[in-house]
């Protein structure tokens, strides 16, 4: 009888001990989940901090490039000589009798419009000419490469097309620069 009671107590003790281990195992699993989630949150915080620093860096880089560009433009504007776009020629009548022109400008005559006198002729090759040369050479090269059977014909066609395109682009740049009068 003593052995049966002792065996019963022992079995109850073992069963309760196993249940406690299961509870502690469940608790430790929950704790591990919480720790894992806490680590993930910490990693996400670090990622956000890195993104913030990256945005601040890019904003600073953009601000630096803008200020650098402004400095370059200011330096270029200060180094370039100022070109007078409009000139006016005034002739004074040196005779003492009245003005035969009938104008009321007190002996001064304006000779033509100021726009025709204001165009300054720039020296050197125009952008239209440069564009034509570059376009012709480039077009001829591309035409010769593309046309495998008749390279001479390909070069001629490519040169004509390239030259016309280069001239058109160069002429528009000349208009923008004021070398050529714009279309009306």
mmCIF file with all atom_site columns, C-alpha atoms in Angstrom:
data_model
loop_
_atom_site.group_PDB
_atom_site.id
_atom_site.type_symbol
_atom_site.label_atom_id
_atom_site.label_alt_id
_atom_site.label_comp_id
_atom_site.label_asym_id
_atom_site.label_entity_id
_atom_site.label_seq_id
_atom_site.pdbx_PDB_ins_code
_atom_site.Cartn_x
_atom_site.Cartn_y
_atom_site.Cartn_z
_atom_site.occupancy
_atom_site.B_iso_or_equiv
_atom_site.pdbx_formal_charge
_atom_site.auth_seq_id
_atom_site.auth_comp_id
_atom_site.auth_asym_id
_atom_site.auth_atom_id
_atom_site.pdbx_PDB_model_num
ATOM 1   C CA . UNK A 1 1   ? 0.000  0.000   0.000    1.00 0.00 ? 1   UNK A CA 1
ATOM 2   C CA . UNK A 1 2   ? 2.815  2.335   0.812    1.00 0.00 ? 2   UNK A CA 1
ATOM 3   C CA . UNK A 1 3   ? 4.285  1.649   -2.571   1.00 0.00 ? 3   UNK A CA 1
ATOM 4   C CA . UNK A 1 4   ? 1.003  2.442   -4.330   1.00 0.00 ? 4   UNK A CA 1
ATOM 5   C CA . UNK A 1 5   ? 0.585  5.732   -2.483   1.00 0.00 ? 5   UNK A CA 1
ATOM 6   C CA . UNK A 1 6   ? 4.198  6.558   -3.134   1.00 0.00 ? 6   UNK A CA 1
ATOM 7   C CA . UNK A 1 7   ? 3.770  5.719   -6.847   1.00 0.00 ? 7   UNK A CA 1
ATOM 8   C CA . UNK A 1 8   ? 0.612  7.923   -6.990   1.00 0.00 ? 8   UNK A CA 1
ATOM 9   C CA . UNK A 1 9   ? 2.397  10.887  -5.402   1.00 0.00 ? 9   UNK A CA 1
ATOM 10  C CA . UNK A 1 10  ? 5.313  10.418  -7.709   1.00 0.00 ? 10  UNK A CA 1
ATOM 11  C CA . UNK A 1 11  ? 3.062  10.311  -10.790  1.00 0.00 ? 11  UNK A CA 1
ATOM 12  C CA . UNK A 1 12  ? 1.136  13.408  -9.630   1.00 0.00 ? 12  UNK A CA 1
ATOM 13  C CA . UNK A 1 13  ? 4.428  15.164  -9.024   1.00 0.00 ? 13  UNK A CA 1
ATOM 14  C CA . UNK A 1 14  ? 5.732  14.271  -12.474  1.00 0.00 ? 14  UNK A CA 1
ATOM 15  C CA . UNK A 1 15  ? 2.521  15.342  -14.177  1.00 0.00 ? 15  UNK A CA 1
ATOM 16  C CA . UNK A 1 16  ? 2.514  18.703  -12.441  1.00 0.00 ? 16  UNK A CA 1
ATOM 17  C CA . UNK A 1 17  ? 6.194  19.126  -13.186  1.00 0.00 ? 17  UNK A CA 1
ATOM 18  C CA . UNK A 1 18  ? 5.547  18.529  -16.886  1.00 0.00 ? 18  UNK A CA 1
ATOM 19  C CA . UNK A 1 19  ? 2.701  21.021  -16.904  1.00 0.00 ? 19  UNK A CA 1
ATOM 20  C CA . UNK A 1 20  ? 4.940  23.658  -15.328  1.00 0.00 ? 20  UNK A CA 1
ATOM 21  C CA . UNK A 1 21  ? 7.555  23.015  -18.004  1.00 0.00 ? 21  UNK A CA 1
ATOM 22  C CA . UNK A 1 22  ? 4.907  23.472  -20.699  1.00 0.00 ? 22  UNK A CA 1
ATOM 23  C CA . UNK A 1 23  ? 3.811  26.735  -19.121  1.00 0.00 ? 23  UNK A CA 1
ATOM 24  C CA . UNK A 1 24  ? 7.351  28.014  -18.882  1.00 0.00 ? 24  UNK A CA 1
ATOM 25  C CA . UNK A 1 25  ? 7.978  26.866  -22.434  1.00 0.00 ? 25  UNK A CA 1
ATOM 26  C CA . UNK A 1 26  ? 4.857  28.755  -23.568  1.00 0.00 ? 26  UNK A CA 1
ATOM 27  C CA . UNK A 1 27  ? 5.983  31.821  -21.642  1.00 0.00 ? 27  UNK A CA 1
ATOM 28  C CA . UNK A 1 28  ? 9.454  31.663  -23.105  1.00 0.00 ? 28  UNK A CA 1
ATOM 29  C CA . UNK A 1 29  ? 7.994  31.282  -26.619  1.00 0.00 ? 29  UNK A CA 1
ATOM 30  C CA . UNK A 1 30  ? 5.809  34.372  -26.050  1.00 0.00 ? 30  UNK A CA 1
ATOM 31  C CA . UNK A 1 31  ? 8.795  36.211  -24.668  1.00 0.00 ? 31  UNK A CA 1
ATOM 32  C CA . UNK A 1 32  ? 10.849 35.235  -27.699  1.00 0.00 ? 32  UNK A CA 1
ATOM 33  C CA . UNK A 1 33  ? 8.091  36.512  -30.006  1.00 0.00 ? 33  UNK A CA 1
ATOM 34  C CA . UNK A 1 34  ? 8.013  39.815  -28.136  1.00 0.00 ? 34  UNK A CA 1
ATOM 35  C CA . UNK A 1 35  ? 11.794 40.112  -28.260  1.00 0.00 ? 35  UNK A CA 1
ATOM 36  C CA . UNK A 1 36  ? 11.758 39.348  -31.990  1.00 0.00 ? 36  UNK A CA 1
ATOM 37  C CA . UNK A 1 37  ? 9.084  41.987  -32.600  1.00 0.00 ? 37  UNK A CA 1
ATOM 38  C CA . UNK A 1 38  ? 11.032 44.490  -30.483  1.00 0.00 ? 38  UNK A CA 1
ATOM 39  C CA . UNK A 1 39  ? 14.136 43.803  -32.600  1.00 0.00 ? 39  UNK A CA 1
ATOM 40  C CA . UNK A 1 40  ? 12.127 44.263  -35.790  1.00 0.00 ? 40  UNK A CA 1
ATOM 41  C CA . UNK A 1 41  ? 10.802 47.588  -34.500  1.00 0.00 ? 41  UNK A CA 1
ATOM 42  C CA . UNK A 1 42  ? 14.327 48.678  -33.668  1.00 0.00 ? 42  UNK A CA 1
ATOM 43  C CA . UNK A 1 43  ? 15.502 47.721  -37.172  1.00 0.00 ? 43  UNK A CA 1
ATOM 44  C CA . UNK A 1 44  ? 12.610 49.691  -38.703  1.00 0.00 ? 44  UNK A CA 1
ATOM 45  C CA . UNK A 1 45  ? 13.527 52.725  -36.587  1.00 0.00 ? 45  UNK A CA 1
ATOM 46  C CA . UNK A 1 46  ? 17.106 52.479  -37.814  1.00 0.00 ? 46  UNK A CA 1
ATOM 47  C CA . UNK A 1 47  ? 15.919 52.238  -41.419  1.00 0.00 ? 47  UNK A CA 1
ATOM 48  C CA . UNK A 1 48  ? 13.783 55.363  -40.958  1.00 0.00 ? 48  UNK A CA 1
ATOM 49  C CA . UNK A 1 49  ? 16.721 57.203  -39.419  1.00 0.00 ? 49  UNK A CA 1
ATOM 50  C CA . UNK A 1 50  ? 18.885 56.228  -42.400  1.00 0.00 ? 50  UNK A CA 1
ATOM 51  C CA . UNK A 1 51  ? 16.189 57.426  -44.827  1.00 0.00 ? 51  UNK A CA 1
ATOM 52  C CA . UNK A 1 52  ? 15.950 60.743  -42.954  1.00 0.00 ? 52  UNK A CA 1
ATOM 53  C CA . UNK A 1 53  ? 19.701 61.230  -43.162  1.00 0.00 ? 53  UNK A CA 1
ATOM 54  C CA . UNK A 1 54  ? 19.629 60.351  -46.855  1.00 0.00 ? 54  UNK A CA 1
ATOM 55  C CA . UNK A 1 55  ? 16.918 62.944  -47.545  1.00 0.00 ? 55  UNK A CA 1
ATOM 56  C CA . UNK A 1 56  ? 18.794 65.599  -45.577  1.00 0.00 ? 56  UNK A CA 1
ATOM 57  C CA . UNK A 1 57  ? 21.979 64.757  -47.491  1.00 0.00 ? 57  UNK A CA 1
ATOM 58  C CA . UNK A 1 58  ? 20.227 64.978  -50.863  1.00 0.00 ? 58  UNK A CA 1
ATOM 59  C CA . UNK A 1 59  ? 18.596 68.298  -49.928  1.00 0.00 ? 59  UNK A CA 1
ATOM 60  C CA . UNK A 1 60  ? 21.965 69.684  -48.856  1.00 0.00 ? 60  UNK A CA 1
ATOM 61  C CA . UNK A 1 61  ? 23.583 68.400  -52.042  1.00 0.00 ? 61  UNK A CA 1
ATOM 62  C CA . UNK A 1 62  ? 20.871 70.047  -54.147  1.00 0.00 ? 62  UNK A CA 1
ATOM 63  C CA . UNK A 1 63  ? 21.226 73.333  -52.255  1.00 0.00 ? 63  UNK A CA 1
ATOM 64  C CA . UNK A 1 64  ? 24.998 73.222  -52.726  1.00 0.00 ? 64  UNK A CA 1
ATOM 65  C CA . UNK A 1 65  ? 24.676 72.569  -56.454  1.00 0.00 ? 65  UNK A CA 1
ATOM 66  C CA . UNK A 1 66  ? 22.172 75.422  -56.826  1.00 0.00 ? 66  UNK A CA 1
ATOM 67  C CA . UNK A 1 67  ? 24.455 77.862  -55.025  1.00 0.00 ? 67  UNK A CA 1
ATOM 68  C CA . UNK A 1 68  ? 27.424 76.627  -57.066  1.00 0.00 ? 68  UNK A CA 1
ATOM 69  C CA . UNK A 1 69  ? 25.482 77.144  -60.288  1.00 0.00 ? 69  UNK A CA 1
ATOM 70  C CA . UNK A 1 70  ? 24.497 80.648  -59.197  1.00 0.00 ? 70  UNK A CA 1
ATOM 71  C CA . UNK A 1 71  ? 28.121 81.459  -58.454  1.00 0.00 ? 71  UNK A CA 1
ATOM 72  C CA . UNK A 1 72  ? 29.183 80.201  -61.898  1.00 0.00 ? 72  UNK A CA 1
ATOM 73  C CA . UNK A 1 73  ? 26.463 82.226  -63.626  1.00 0.00 ? 73  UNK A CA 1
ATOM 74  C CA . UNK A 1 74  ? 27.437 85.331  -61.660  1.00 0.00 ? 74  UNK A CA 1
ATOM 75  C CA . UNK A 1 75  ? 31.096 84.798  -62.545  1.00 0.00 ? 75  UNK A CA 1
ATOM 76  C CA . UNK A 1 76  ? 30.233 84.314  -66.229  1.00 0.00 ? 76  UNK A CA 1
ATOM 77  C CA . UNK A 1 77  ? 28.056 87.419  -66.260  1.00 0.00 ? 77  UNK A CA 1
ATOM 78  C CA . UNK A 1 78  ? 30.819 89.466  -64.663  1.00 0.00 ? 78  UNK A CA 1
ATOM 79  C CA . UNK A 1 79  ? 33.502 88.156  -67.031  1.00 0.00 ? 79  UNK A CA 1
ATOM 80  C CA . UNK A 1 80  ? 31.582 88.697  -70.284  1.00 0.00 ? 80  UNK A CA 1
ATOM 81  C CA . UNK A 1 81  ? 31.765 92.126  -71.882  1.00 0.00 ? 81  UNK A CA 1
ATOM 82  C CA . UNK A 1 82  ? 28.435 93.855  -72.181  1.00 0.00 ? 82  UNK A CA 1
ATOM 83  C CA . UNK A 1 83  ? 27.191 94.050  -75.780  1.00 0.00 ? 83  UNK A CA 1
ATOM 84  C CA . UNK A 1 84  ? 25.129 97.045  -76.738  1.00 0.00 ? 84  UNK A CA 1
ATOM 85  C CA . UNK A 1 85  ? 22.177 95.783  -78.714  1.00 0.00 ? 85  UNK A CA 1
ATOM 86  C CA . UNK A 1 86  ? 20.691 99.104  -79.802  1.00 0.00 ? 86  UNK A CA 1
ATOM 87  C CA . UNK A 1 87  ? 22.509 102.097 -81.188  1.00 0.00 ? 87  UNK A CA 1
ATOM 88  C CA . UNK A 1 88  ? 21.161 105.336 -82.423  1.00 0.00 ? 88  UNK A CA 1
ATOM 89  C CA . UNK A 1 89  ? 22.853 107.619 -84.913  1.00 0.00 ? 89  UNK A CA 1
ATOM 90  C CA . UNK A 1 90  ? 21.992 111.287 -84.665  1.00 0.00 ? 90  UNK A CA 1
ATOM 91  C CA . UNK A 1 91  ? 23.060 113.742 -87.370  1.00 0.00 ? 91  UNK A CA 1
ATOM 92  C CA . UNK A 1 92  ? 23.148 117.424 -86.656  1.00 0.00 ? 92  UNK A CA 1
ATOM 93  C CA . UNK A 1 93  ? 22.542 119.905 -89.362  1.00 0.00 ? 93  UNK A CA 1
ATOM 94  C CA . UNK A 1 94  ? 25.388 122.413 -89.280  1.00 0.00 ? 94  UNK A CA 1
ATOM 95  C CA . UNK A 1 95  ? 23.701 125.022 -91.431  1.00 0.00 ? 95  UNK A CA 1
ATOM 96  C CA . UNK A 1 96  ? 22.096 128.024 -89.757  1.00 0.00 ? 96  UNK A CA 1
ATOM 97  C CA . UNK A 1 97  ? 19.003 128.236 -91.949  1.00 0.00 ? 97  UNK A CA 1
ATOM 98  C CA . UNK A 1 98  ? 15.781 126.388 -91.194  1.00 0.00 ? 98  UNK A CA 1
ATOM 99  C CA . UNK A 1 99  ? 15.434 122.631 -91.469  1.00 0.00 ? 99  UNK A CA 1
ATOM 100 C CA . UNK A 1 100 ? 14.131 121.633 -94.895  1.00 0.00 ? 100 UNK A CA 1
ATOM 101 C CA . UNK A 1 101 ? 12.962 118.231 -93.640  1.00 0.00 ? 101 UNK A CA 1
ATOM 102 C CA . UNK A 1 102 ? 9.912  119.771 -92.042  1.00 0.00 ? 102 UNK A CA 1
ATOM 103 C CA . UNK A 1 103 ? 10.434 117.802 -88.867  1.00 0.00 ? 103 UNK A CA 1
ATOM 104 C CA . UNK A 1 104 ? 10.131 119.317 -85.447  1.00 0.00 ? 104 UNK A CA 1
ATOM 105 C CA . UNK A 1 105 ? 13.141 117.588 -83.994  1.00 0.00 ? 105 UNK A CA 1
ATOM 106 C CA . UNK A 1 106 ? 15.262 120.739 -83.776  1.00 0.00 ? 106 UNK A CA 1
ATOM 107 C CA . UNK A 1 107 ? 17.770 119.998 -86.468  1.00 0.00 ? 107 UNK A CA 1
ATOM 108 C CA . UNK A 1 108 ? 18.235 116.334 -85.602  1.00 0.00 ? 108 UNK A CA 1
ATOM 109 C CA . UNK A 1 109 ? 17.374 113.588 -88.038  1.00 0.00 ? 109 UNK A CA 1
ATOM 110 C CA . UNK A 1 110 ? 16.875 109.954 -87.221  1.00 0.00 ? 110 UNK A CA 1
ATOM 111 C CA . UNK A 1 111 ? 18.278 107.899 -90.025  1.00 0.00 ? 111 UNK A CA 1
ATOM 112 C CA . UNK A 1 112 ? 16.335 104.609 -90.266  1.00 0.00 ? 112 UNK A CA 1
ATOM 113 C CA . UNK A 1 113 ? 15.264 102.296 -87.546  1.00 0.00 ? 113 UNK A CA 1
ATOM 114 C CA . UNK A 1 114 ? 17.531 101.542 -84.634  1.00 0.00 ? 114 UNK A CA 1
ATOM 115 C CA . UNK A 1 115 ? 17.013 97.775  -84.997  1.00 0.00 ? 115 UNK A CA 1
ATOM 116 C CA . UNK A 1 116 ? 18.836 97.615  -88.323  1.00 0.00 ? 116 UNK A CA 1
ATOM 117 C CA . UNK A 1 117 ? 21.796 99.483  -86.905  1.00 0.00 ? 117 UNK A CA 1
ATOM 118 C CA . UNK A 1 118 ? 21.749 97.520  -83.645  1.00 0.00 ? 118 UNK A CA 1
ATOM 119 C CA . UNK A 1 119 ? 22.666 94.172  -85.120  1.00 0.00 ? 119 UNK A CA 1
ATOM 120 C CA . UNK A 1 120 ? 26.312 93.566  -84.476  1.00 0.00 ? 120 UNK A CA 1
ATOM 121 C CA . UNK A 1 121 ? 28.106 91.268  -86.846  1.00 0.00 ? 121 UNK A CA 1
ATOM 122 C CA . UNK A 1 122 ? 29.909 88.549  -84.961  1.00 0.00 ? 122 UNK A CA 1
ATOM 123 C CA . UNK A 1 123 ? 33.132 87.273  -86.410  1.00 0.00 ? 123 UNK A CA 1
ATOM 124 C CA . UNK A 1 124 ? 33.845 83.638  -87.032  1.00 0.00 ? 124 UNK A CA 1
ATOM 125 C CA . UNK A 1 125 ? 31.847 80.721  -88.326  1.00 0.00 ? 125 UNK A CA 1
ATOM 126 C CA . UNK A 1 126 ? 28.112 80.699  -87.678  1.00 0.00 ? 126 UNK A CA 1
ATOM 127 C CA . UNK A 1 127 ? 26.438 77.866  -85.856  1.00 0.00 ? 127 UNK A CA 1
ATOM 128 C CA . UNK A 1 128 ? 24.482 77.074  -89.015  1.00 0.00 ? 128 UNK A CA 1
ATOM 129 C CA . UNK A 1 129 ? 27.735 76.498  -90.911  1.00 0.00 ? 129 UNK A CA 1
ATOM 130 C CA . UNK A 1 130 ? 29.183 74.406  -88.092  1.00 0.00 ? 130 UNK A CA 1
ATOM 131 C CA . UNK A 1 131 ? 25.977 72.378  -87.909  1.00 0.00 ? 131 UNK A CA 1
ATOM 132 C CA . UNK A 1 132 ? 26.037 71.786  -91.656  1.00 0.00 ? 132 UNK A CA 1
ATOM 133 C CA . UNK A 1 133 ? 29.625 70.538  -91.581  1.00 0.00 ? 133 UNK A CA 1
ATOM 134 C CA . UNK A 1 134 ? 29.124 68.302  -88.558  1.00 0.00 ? 134 UNK A CA 1
ATOM 135 C CA . UNK A 1 135 ? 25.807 66.983  -89.891  1.00 0.00 ? 135 UNK A CA 1
ATOM 136 C CA . UNK A 1 136 ? 27.245 66.230  -93.327  1.00 0.00 ? 136 UNK A CA 1
ATOM 137 C CA . UNK A 1 137 ? 30.255 64.347  -91.992  1.00 0.00 ? 137 UNK A CA 1
ATOM 138 C CA . UNK A 1 138 ? 28.228 62.470  -89.401  1.00 0.00 ? 138 UNK A CA 1
ATOM 139 C CA . UNK A 1 139 ? 25.435 61.661  -91.838  1.00 0.00 ? 139 UNK A CA 1
ATOM 140 C CA . UNK A 1 140 ? 27.867 60.418  -94.457  1.00 0.00 ? 140 UNK A CA 1
ATOM 141 C CA . UNK A 1 141 ? 29.553 58.158  -91.917  1.00 0.00 ? 141 UNK A CA 1
ATOM 142 C CA . UNK A 1 142 ? 26.252 56.749  -90.671  1.00 0.00 ? 142 UNK A CA 1
ATOM 143 C CA . UNK A 1 143 ? 24.951 56.349  -94.223  1.00 0.00 ? 143 UNK A CA 1
ATOM 144 C CA . UNK A 1 144 ? 28.050 54.433  -95.278  1.00 0.00 ? 144 UNK A CA 1
ATOM 145 C CA . UNK A 1 145 ? 27.799 52.151  -92.271  1.00 0.00 ? 145 UNK A CA 1
ATOM 146 C CA . UNK A 1 146 ? 24.063 51.484  -92.660  1.00 0.00 ? 146 UNK A CA 1
ATOM 147 C CA . UNK A 1 147 ? 24.067 50.884  -96.433  1.00 0.00 ? 147 UNK A CA 1
ATOM 148 C CA . UNK A 1 148 ? 25.994 47.643  -96.718  1.00 0.00 ? 148 UNK A CA 1
ATOM 149 C CA . UNK A 1 149 ? 25.498 46.962  -100.443 1.00 0.00 ? 149 UNK A CA 1
ATOM 150 C CA . UNK A 1 150 ? 26.188 50.433  -101.873 1.00 0.00 ? 150 UNK A CA 1
ATOM 151 C CA . UNK A 1 151 ? 28.219 52.413  -99.352  1.00 0.00 ? 151 UNK A CA 1
ATOM 152 C CA . UNK A 1 152 ? 28.810 55.397  -101.645 1.00 0.00 ? 152 UNK A CA 1
ATOM 153 C CA . UNK A 1 153 ? 25.101 55.991  -102.202 1.00 0.00 ? 153 UNK A CA 1
ATOM 154 C CA . UNK A 1 154 ? 24.454 55.584  -98.471  1.00 0.00 ? 154 UNK A CA 1
ATOM 155 C CA . UNK A 1 155 ? 27.160 58.128  -97.686  1.00 0.00 ? 155 UNK A CA 1
ATOM 156 C CA . UNK A 1 156 ? 25.710 60.651  -100.160 1.00 0.00 ? 156 UNK A CA 1
ATOM 157 C CA . UNK A 1 157 ? 22.157 60.281  -98.872  1.00 0.00 ? 157 UNK A CA 1
ATOM 158 C CA . UNK A 1 158 ? 23.308 60.361  -95.250  1.00 0.00 ? 158 UNK A CA 1
ATOM 159 C CA . UNK A 1 159 ? 25.443 63.426  -95.912  1.00 0.00 ? 159 UNK A CA 1
ATOM 160 C CA . UNK A 1 160 ? 22.559 65.347  -97.498  1.00 0.00 ? 160 UNK A CA 1
ATOM 161 C CA . UNK A 1 161 ? 20.123 64.468  -94.726  1.00 0.00 ? 161 UNK A CA 1
ATOM 162 C CA . UNK A 1 162 ? 22.702 65.134  -91.998  1.00 0.00 ? 162 UNK A CA 1
ATOM 163 C CA . UNK A 1 163 ? 23.752 68.440  -93.540  1.00 0.00 ? 163 UNK A CA 1
ATOM 164 C CA . UNK A 1 164 ? 20.167 69.669  -93.813  1.00 0.00 ? 164 UNK A CA 1
ATOM 165 C CA . UNK A 1 165 ? 19.430 68.665  -90.238  1.00 0.00 ? 165 UNK A CA 1
ATOM 166 C CA . UNK A 1 166 ? 22.630 70.264  -88.945  1.00 0.00 ? 166 UNK A CA 1
ATOM 167 C CA . UNK A 1 167 ? 21.894 73.478  -90.840  1.00 0.00 ? 167 UNK A CA 1
ATOM 168 C CA . UNK A 1 168 ? 18.361 73.667  -89.432  1.00 0.00 ? 168 UNK A CA 1
ATOM 169 C CA . UNK A 1 169 ? 19.527 73.166  -85.860  1.00 0.00 ? 169 UNK A CA 1
ATOM 170 C CA . UNK A 1 170 ? 22.441 75.611  -86.236  1.00 0.00 ? 170 UNK A CA 1
ATOM 171 C CA . UNK A 1 171 ? 20.230 78.258  -87.838  1.00 0.00 ? 171 UNK A CA 1
ATOM 172 C CA . UNK A 1 172 ? 17.781 78.069  -84.934  1.00 0.00 ? 172 UNK A CA 1
ATOM 173 C CA . UNK A 1 173 ? 20.680 78.511  -82.502  1.00 0.00 ? 173 UNK A CA 1
ATOM 174 C CA . UNK A 1 174 ? 21.864 81.540  -84.484  1.00 0.00 ? 174 UNK A CA 1
ATOM 175 C CA . UNK A 1 175 ? 18.384 83.019  -84.159  1.00 0.00 ? 175 UNK A CA 1
ATOM 176 C CA . UNK A 1 176 ? 18.426 82.479  -80.411  1.00 0.00 ? 176 UNK A CA 1
ATOM 177 C CA . UNK A 1 177 ? 21.846 84.119  -80.121  1.00 0.00 ? 177 UNK A CA 1
ATOM 178 C CA . UNK A 1 178 ? 20.743 87.139  -82.159  1.00 0.00 ? 178 UNK A CA 1
ATOM 179 C CA . UNK A 1 179 ? 23.144 86.553  -85.037  1.00 0.00 ? 179 UNK A CA 1
ATOM 180 C CA . UNK A 1 180 ? 20.237 86.163  -87.466  1.00 0.00 ? 180 UNK A CA 1
ATOM 181 C CA . UNK A 1 181 ? 16.940 88.020  -87.365  1.00 0.00 ? 181 UNK A CA 1
ATOM 182 C CA . UNK A 1 182 ? 14.113 85.795  -86.048  1.00 0.00 ? 182 UNK A CA 1
ATOM 183 C CA . UNK A 1 183 ? 11.299 84.714  -88.337  1.00 0.00 ? 183 UNK A CA 1
ATOM 184 C CA . UNK A 1 184 ? 8.289  86.977  -88.559  1.00 0.00 ? 184 UNK A CA 1
#
